[in-house]
Short mmCIF file of N, CA and C in Angstrom, two decimals:
data_model
loop_
_atom_site.label_atom_id
_atom_site.label_comp_id
_atom_site.label_asym_id
_atom_site.label_seq_id
_atom_site.Cartn_x
_atom_site.Cartn_y
_atom_site.Cartn_z
N UNK N 249 58.19 166.38 51.10
CA UNK N 249 59.34 166.69 50.27
C UNK N 249 60.58 166.74 51.15
N UNK N 250 61.70 166.35 50.57
CA UNK N 250 62.99 166.47 51.26
C UNK N 250 63.92 167.28 50.38
N UNK N 251 64.89 167.94 51.03
CA UNK N 251 65.89 168.73 50.32
C UNK N 251 67.26 168.34 50.83
N UNK N 252 68.14 167.97 49.89
CA UNK N 252 69.54 167.71 50.22
C UNK N 252 70.36 168.84 49.62
N UNK N 253 71.28 169.36 50.43
CA UNK N 253 72.13 170.47 50.00
C UNK N 253 73.52 169.96 49.63
N UNK N 254 74.02 170.43 48.50
CA UNK N 254 75.40 170.15 48.09
C UNK N 254 76.01 171.44 47.61
N UNK N 255 77.34 171.53 47.67
CA UNK N 255 78.03 172.73 47.21
C UNK N 255 79.04 172.35 46.14
N UNK N 256 79.06 173.14 45.06
CA UNK N 256 80.04 172.97 44.00
C UNK N 256 80.62 174.35 43.70
N UNK N 257 81.81 174.61 44.21
CA UNK N 257 82.41 175.94 44.06
C UNK N 257 81.59 176.96 44.82
N UNK N 258 81.12 178.00 44.12
CA UNK N 258 80.31 179.03 44.78
C UNK N 258 78.81 178.83 44.53
N UNK N 259 78.44 177.60 44.16
CA UNK N 259 77.04 177.28 43.83
C UNK N 259 76.51 176.24 44.81
N UNK N 260 75.32 176.49 45.33
CA UNK N 260 74.65 175.52 46.18
C UNK N 260 73.61 174.80 45.33
N UNK N 261 73.67 173.48 45.37
CA UNK N 261 72.71 172.66 44.62
C UNK N 261 71.72 172.07 45.62
N UNK N 262 70.44 172.33 45.40
CA UNK N 262 69.41 171.76 46.24
C UNK N 262 68.73 170.63 45.48
N UNK N 263 68.92 169.41 45.98
CA UNK N 263 68.28 168.24 45.38
C UNK N 263 66.91 168.08 46.04
N UNK N 264 65.86 168.41 45.30
CA UNK N 264 64.50 168.32 45.82
C UNK N 264 63.91 166.97 45.46
N UNK N 265 63.20 166.38 46.41
CA UNK N 265 62.62 165.06 46.20
C UNK N 265 61.20 165.04 46.76
N UNK N 266 60.23 164.73 45.91
CA UNK N 266 58.84 164.66 46.35
C UNK N 266 57.97 165.67 45.63
N UNK N 267 56.97 166.17 46.35
CA UNK N 267 56.02 167.12 45.78
C UNK N 267 56.26 168.51 46.36
N UNK N 268 56.20 169.53 45.49
CA UNK N 268 56.26 170.91 45.96
C UNK N 268 54.85 171.45 45.82
N UNK N 269 54.12 171.42 46.93
CA UNK N 269 52.74 171.88 46.93
C UNK N 269 52.51 172.79 48.11
N UNK N 270 51.41 173.51 48.07
CA UNK N 270 51.03 174.37 49.17
C UNK N 270 50.89 173.52 50.42
N UNK N 271 51.66 173.84 51.44
CA UNK N 271 51.60 173.08 52.69
C UNK N 271 52.50 171.86 52.72
N UNK N 272 53.01 171.43 51.60
CA UNK N 272 53.89 170.26 51.56
C UNK N 272 55.08 170.60 50.66
N UNK N 273 56.12 171.13 51.26
CA UNK N 273 57.30 171.43 50.48
C UNK N 273 57.57 172.90 50.32
N UNK N 274 56.52 173.71 50.21
CA UNK N 274 56.76 175.13 49.97
C UNK N 274 57.43 175.80 51.17
N UNK N 275 57.03 175.45 52.39
CA UNK N 275 57.63 176.04 53.59
C UNK N 275 59.07 175.58 53.74
N UNK N 276 59.32 174.31 53.48
CA UNK N 276 60.68 173.78 53.56
C UNK N 276 61.60 174.48 52.55
N UNK N 277 61.13 174.68 51.34
CA UNK N 277 61.92 175.38 50.32
C UNK N 277 62.17 176.82 50.75
N UNK N 278 61.15 177.50 51.25
CA UNK N 278 61.29 178.89 51.71
C UNK N 278 62.33 178.99 52.83
N UNK N 279 62.23 178.10 53.81
CA UNK N 279 63.17 178.12 54.94
C UNK N 279 64.60 177.84 54.49
N UNK N 280 64.76 176.90 53.57
CA UNK N 280 66.09 176.56 53.06
C UNK N 280 66.71 177.74 52.32
N UNK N 281 65.94 178.37 51.44
CA UNK N 281 66.45 179.51 50.67
C UNK N 281 66.76 180.69 51.60
N UNK N 282 65.92 180.93 52.59
CA UNK N 282 66.18 182.01 53.56
C UNK N 282 67.49 181.76 54.30
N UNK N 283 67.72 180.52 54.70
CA UNK N 283 68.97 180.16 55.40
C UNK N 283 70.18 180.37 54.48
N UNK N 284 70.05 180.00 53.22
CA UNK N 284 71.15 180.20 52.27
C UNK N 284 71.47 181.69 52.11
N UNK N 285 70.44 182.50 51.99
CA UNK N 285 70.65 183.95 51.85
C UNK N 285 71.34 184.50 53.09
N UNK N 286 70.90 184.06 54.27
CA UNK N 286 71.51 184.50 55.53
C UNK N 286 73.00 184.14 55.57
N UNK N 287 73.36 183.02 54.93
CA UNK N 287 74.76 182.56 54.89
C UNK N 287 75.51 183.05 53.66
N UNK N 288 74.89 183.98 52.91
CA UNK N 288 75.50 184.58 51.71
C UNK N 288 75.73 183.57 50.58
N UNK N 289 75.01 182.46 50.60
CA UNK N 289 75.09 181.47 49.52
C UNK N 289 73.92 181.76 48.57
N UNK N 290 74.16 182.68 47.60
CA UNK N 290 73.05 183.18 46.80
C UNK N 290 73.01 182.67 45.36
N UNK N 291 73.95 181.80 44.98
CA UNK N 291 73.90 181.15 43.67
C UNK N 291 73.37 179.74 43.88
N UNK N 292 72.16 179.50 43.40
CA UNK N 292 71.46 178.26 43.74
C UNK N 292 70.94 177.56 42.49
N UNK N 293 71.09 176.24 42.49
CA UNK N 293 70.48 175.39 41.46
C UNK N 293 69.43 174.54 42.15
N UNK N 294 68.21 174.57 41.63
CA UNK N 294 67.16 173.68 42.11
C UNK N 294 67.13 172.46 41.20
N UNK N 295 67.56 171.33 41.73
CA UNK N 295 67.54 170.07 40.98
C UNK N 295 66.15 169.46 41.14
N UNK N 296 65.36 169.52 40.08
CA UNK N 296 63.97 169.06 40.12
C UNK N 296 63.80 167.64 39.58
N UNK N 297 64.89 166.93 39.39
CA UNK N 297 64.83 165.59 38.79
C UNK N 297 63.86 164.66 39.51
N UNK N 298 63.80 164.73 40.84
CA UNK N 298 62.95 163.82 41.61
C UNK N 298 61.69 164.48 42.16
N UNK N 299 61.32 165.61 41.56
CA UNK N 299 60.06 166.26 41.95
C UNK N 299 58.95 165.67 41.08
N UNK N 300 58.02 165.00 41.74
CA UNK N 300 56.98 164.29 41.00
C UNK N 300 55.79 165.19 40.65
N UNK N 301 55.62 166.29 41.41
CA UNK N 301 54.45 167.13 41.19
C UNK N 301 54.70 168.52 41.79
N UNK N 302 54.17 169.54 41.13
CA UNK N 302 54.24 170.90 41.64
C UNK N 302 52.91 171.58 41.35
N UNK N 303 52.29 172.15 42.38
CA UNK N 303 51.05 172.88 42.16
C UNK N 303 51.34 174.38 42.14
N UNK N 304 50.29 175.19 42.09
CA UNK N 304 50.49 176.64 41.99
C UNK N 304 51.19 177.20 43.23
N UNK N 305 50.94 176.61 44.39
CA UNK N 305 51.63 177.04 45.61
C UNK N 305 53.11 176.75 45.54
N UNK N 306 53.46 175.58 45.02
CA UNK N 306 54.87 175.22 44.84
C UNK N 306 55.54 176.10 43.81
N UNK N 307 54.83 176.36 42.72
CA UNK N 307 55.36 177.24 41.68
C UNK N 307 55.58 178.64 42.23
N UNK N 308 54.64 179.11 43.04
CA UNK N 308 54.78 180.41 43.67
C UNK N 308 56.00 180.48 44.56
N UNK N 309 56.29 179.39 45.25
CA UNK N 309 57.47 179.36 46.13
C UNK N 309 58.76 179.36 45.33
N UNK N 310 58.78 178.68 44.19
CA UNK N 310 59.96 178.71 43.31
C UNK N 310 60.19 180.14 42.80
N UNK N 311 59.11 180.83 42.44
CA UNK N 311 59.21 182.22 41.99
C UNK N 311 59.69 183.11 43.13
N UNK N 312 59.16 182.90 44.34
CA UNK N 312 59.59 183.68 45.50
C UNK N 312 61.08 183.46 45.77
N UNK N 313 61.53 182.22 45.63
CA UNK N 313 62.96 181.90 45.82
C UNK N 313 63.80 182.67 44.79
N UNK N 314 63.33 182.68 43.57
CA UNK N 314 64.02 183.41 42.50
C UNK N 314 64.15 184.89 42.86
N UNK N 315 63.04 185.49 43.28
CA UNK N 315 63.02 186.91 43.62
C UNK N 315 63.92 187.21 44.82
N UNK N 316 63.83 186.40 45.85
CA UNK N 316 64.64 186.61 47.06
C UNK N 316 66.12 186.51 46.76
N UNK N 317 66.51 185.50 45.99
CA UNK N 317 67.92 185.33 45.65
C UNK N 317 68.41 186.45 44.74
N UNK N 318 67.58 186.87 43.80
CA UNK N 318 67.93 187.97 42.90
C UNK N 318 68.16 189.25 43.71
N UNK N 319 67.26 189.52 44.66
CA UNK N 319 67.38 190.71 45.50
C UNK N 319 68.62 190.66 46.39
N UNK N 320 69.09 189.46 46.68
CA UNK N 320 70.29 189.29 47.51
C UNK N 320 71.56 189.30 46.66
N UNK N 321 71.40 189.52 45.35
CA UNK N 321 72.56 189.58 44.45
C UNK N 321 72.94 188.25 43.83
N UNK N 322 72.05 187.28 43.92
CA UNK N 322 72.34 185.96 43.37
C UNK N 322 71.41 185.57 42.25
N UNK N 323 71.37 184.27 42.01
CA UNK N 323 70.53 183.73 40.94
C UNK N 323 70.04 182.35 41.33
N UNK N 324 68.97 181.93 40.70
CA UNK N 324 68.51 180.55 40.83
C UNK N 324 68.31 180.00 39.42
N UNK N 325 68.79 178.78 39.23
CA UNK N 325 68.63 178.10 37.95
C UNK N 325 68.03 176.72 38.21
N UNK N 326 67.39 176.19 37.19
CA UNK N 326 66.70 174.90 37.33
C UNK N 326 67.48 173.80 36.62
N UNK N 327 67.46 172.62 37.22
CA UNK N 327 68.16 171.47 36.66
C UNK N 327 67.20 170.29 36.53
N UNK N 328 67.24 169.64 35.39
CA UNK N 328 66.48 168.41 35.12
C UNK N 328 64.99 168.56 35.44
N UNK N 329 64.37 169.49 34.73
CA UNK N 329 62.95 169.76 34.92
C UNK N 329 62.14 168.71 34.17
N UNK N 330 61.25 168.03 34.88
CA UNK N 330 60.40 167.01 34.27
C UNK N 330 59.43 167.67 33.29
N UNK N 331 58.94 166.90 32.33
CA UNK N 331 58.07 167.44 31.29
C UNK N 331 56.84 168.12 31.87
N UNK N 332 56.20 167.51 32.83
CA UNK N 332 54.98 168.08 33.41
C UNK N 332 55.27 169.47 34.01
N UNK N 333 56.39 169.60 34.71
CA UNK N 333 56.75 170.89 35.32
C UNK N 333 57.22 171.86 34.24
N UNK N 334 57.90 171.37 33.24
CA UNK N 334 58.32 172.20 32.11
C UNK N 334 57.11 172.78 31.40
N UNK N 335 56.07 171.96 31.22
CA UNK N 335 54.83 172.42 30.60
C UNK N 335 54.19 173.52 31.45
N UNK N 336 54.21 173.35 32.77
CA UNK N 336 53.66 174.34 33.69
C UNK N 336 54.42 175.67 33.56
N UNK N 337 55.75 175.58 33.47
CA UNK N 337 56.57 176.79 33.30
C UNK N 337 56.27 177.48 31.96
N UNK N 338 56.04 176.68 30.93
CA UNK N 338 55.73 177.23 29.61
C UNK N 338 54.37 177.92 29.60
N UNK N 339 53.37 177.26 30.15
CA UNK N 339 52.01 177.81 30.19
C UNK N 339 51.98 179.14 30.93
N UNK N 340 52.74 179.23 32.03
CA UNK N 340 52.76 180.45 32.85
C UNK N 340 53.78 181.47 32.36
N UNK N 341 54.45 181.15 31.26
CA UNK N 341 55.49 182.00 30.66
C UNK N 341 56.72 182.16 31.56
N UNK N 342 56.83 181.35 32.59
CA UNK N 342 57.99 181.42 33.48
C UNK N 342 59.22 180.74 32.87
N UNK N 343 59.02 180.01 31.79
CA UNK N 343 60.16 179.38 31.12
C UNK N 343 61.09 180.44 30.54
N UNK N 344 60.57 181.66 30.35
CA UNK N 344 61.41 182.75 29.85
C UNK N 344 62.19 183.43 30.98
N UNK N 345 61.81 183.15 32.23
CA UNK N 345 62.46 183.76 33.39
C UNK N 345 63.61 182.89 33.90
N UNK N 346 63.37 181.59 33.96
CA UNK N 346 64.35 180.67 34.54
C UNK N 346 65.27 180.08 33.47
N UNK N 347 66.57 180.01 33.80
CA UNK N 347 67.50 179.24 32.99
C UNK N 347 67.37 177.79 33.43
N UNK N 348 67.17 176.90 32.47
CA UNK N 348 67.03 175.47 32.77
C UNK N 348 68.13 174.69 32.08
N UNK N 349 68.61 173.66 32.77
CA UNK N 349 69.70 172.84 32.26
C UNK N 349 69.38 171.37 32.47
N UNK N 350 69.92 170.55 31.59
CA UNK N 350 69.83 169.09 31.74
C UNK N 350 71.12 168.53 32.33
N UNK N 351 72.21 169.28 32.20
CA UNK N 351 73.53 168.82 32.65
C UNK N 351 73.98 169.65 33.85
N UNK N 352 74.28 168.97 34.96
CA UNK N 352 74.66 169.68 36.19
C UNK N 352 75.94 170.50 36.04
N UNK N 353 76.95 169.95 35.40
CA UNK N 353 78.22 170.67 35.22
C UNK N 353 78.00 171.94 34.41
N UNK N 354 77.15 171.86 33.40
CA UNK N 354 76.83 173.01 32.57
C UNK N 354 76.09 174.08 33.40
N UNK N 355 75.18 173.63 34.26
CA UNK N 355 74.43 174.56 35.11
C UNK N 355 75.37 175.28 36.08
N UNK N 356 76.27 174.54 36.70
CA UNK N 356 77.24 175.14 37.64
C UNK N 356 78.14 176.13 36.89
N UNK N 357 78.63 175.73 35.71
CA UNK N 357 79.53 176.60 34.93
C UNK N 357 78.83 177.88 34.49
N UNK N 358 77.52 177.85 34.33
CA UNK N 358 76.78 179.03 33.85
C UNK N 358 76.84 180.19 34.85
N UNK N 359 77.15 179.92 36.10
CA UNK N 359 77.25 180.99 37.09
C UNK N 359 78.51 181.82 36.94
N UNK N 360 79.52 181.28 36.25
CA UNK N 360 80.77 182.01 36.11
C UNK N 360 80.82 182.85 34.83
N UNK N 361 79.72 182.87 34.09
CA UNK N 361 79.68 183.63 32.83
C UNK N 361 79.26 185.05 33.08
#
């Protein structure tokens, strides 16, 4: 998995590409989120448009990112969640925890509400 970082106002957008699985992607996501928190960049959008697969380890890391950012006074929101991952969020009832968006501008604007 690869992660590209972009900034829009006070929001950091992480463009994730590949698989978020235990041992492949979860450590990279954890390290990236930890670095953002250290730099006080705590409003984060995870762009999942190019994530082809997520297992329970990857899902656990997304939840850990949510908790870490929340504890740091920020938020994490999801952008362009593929159907397979959306189904996983629904089955685990995590769809009620995460705000999900299809439009990036709308996701960024939601942080100012």
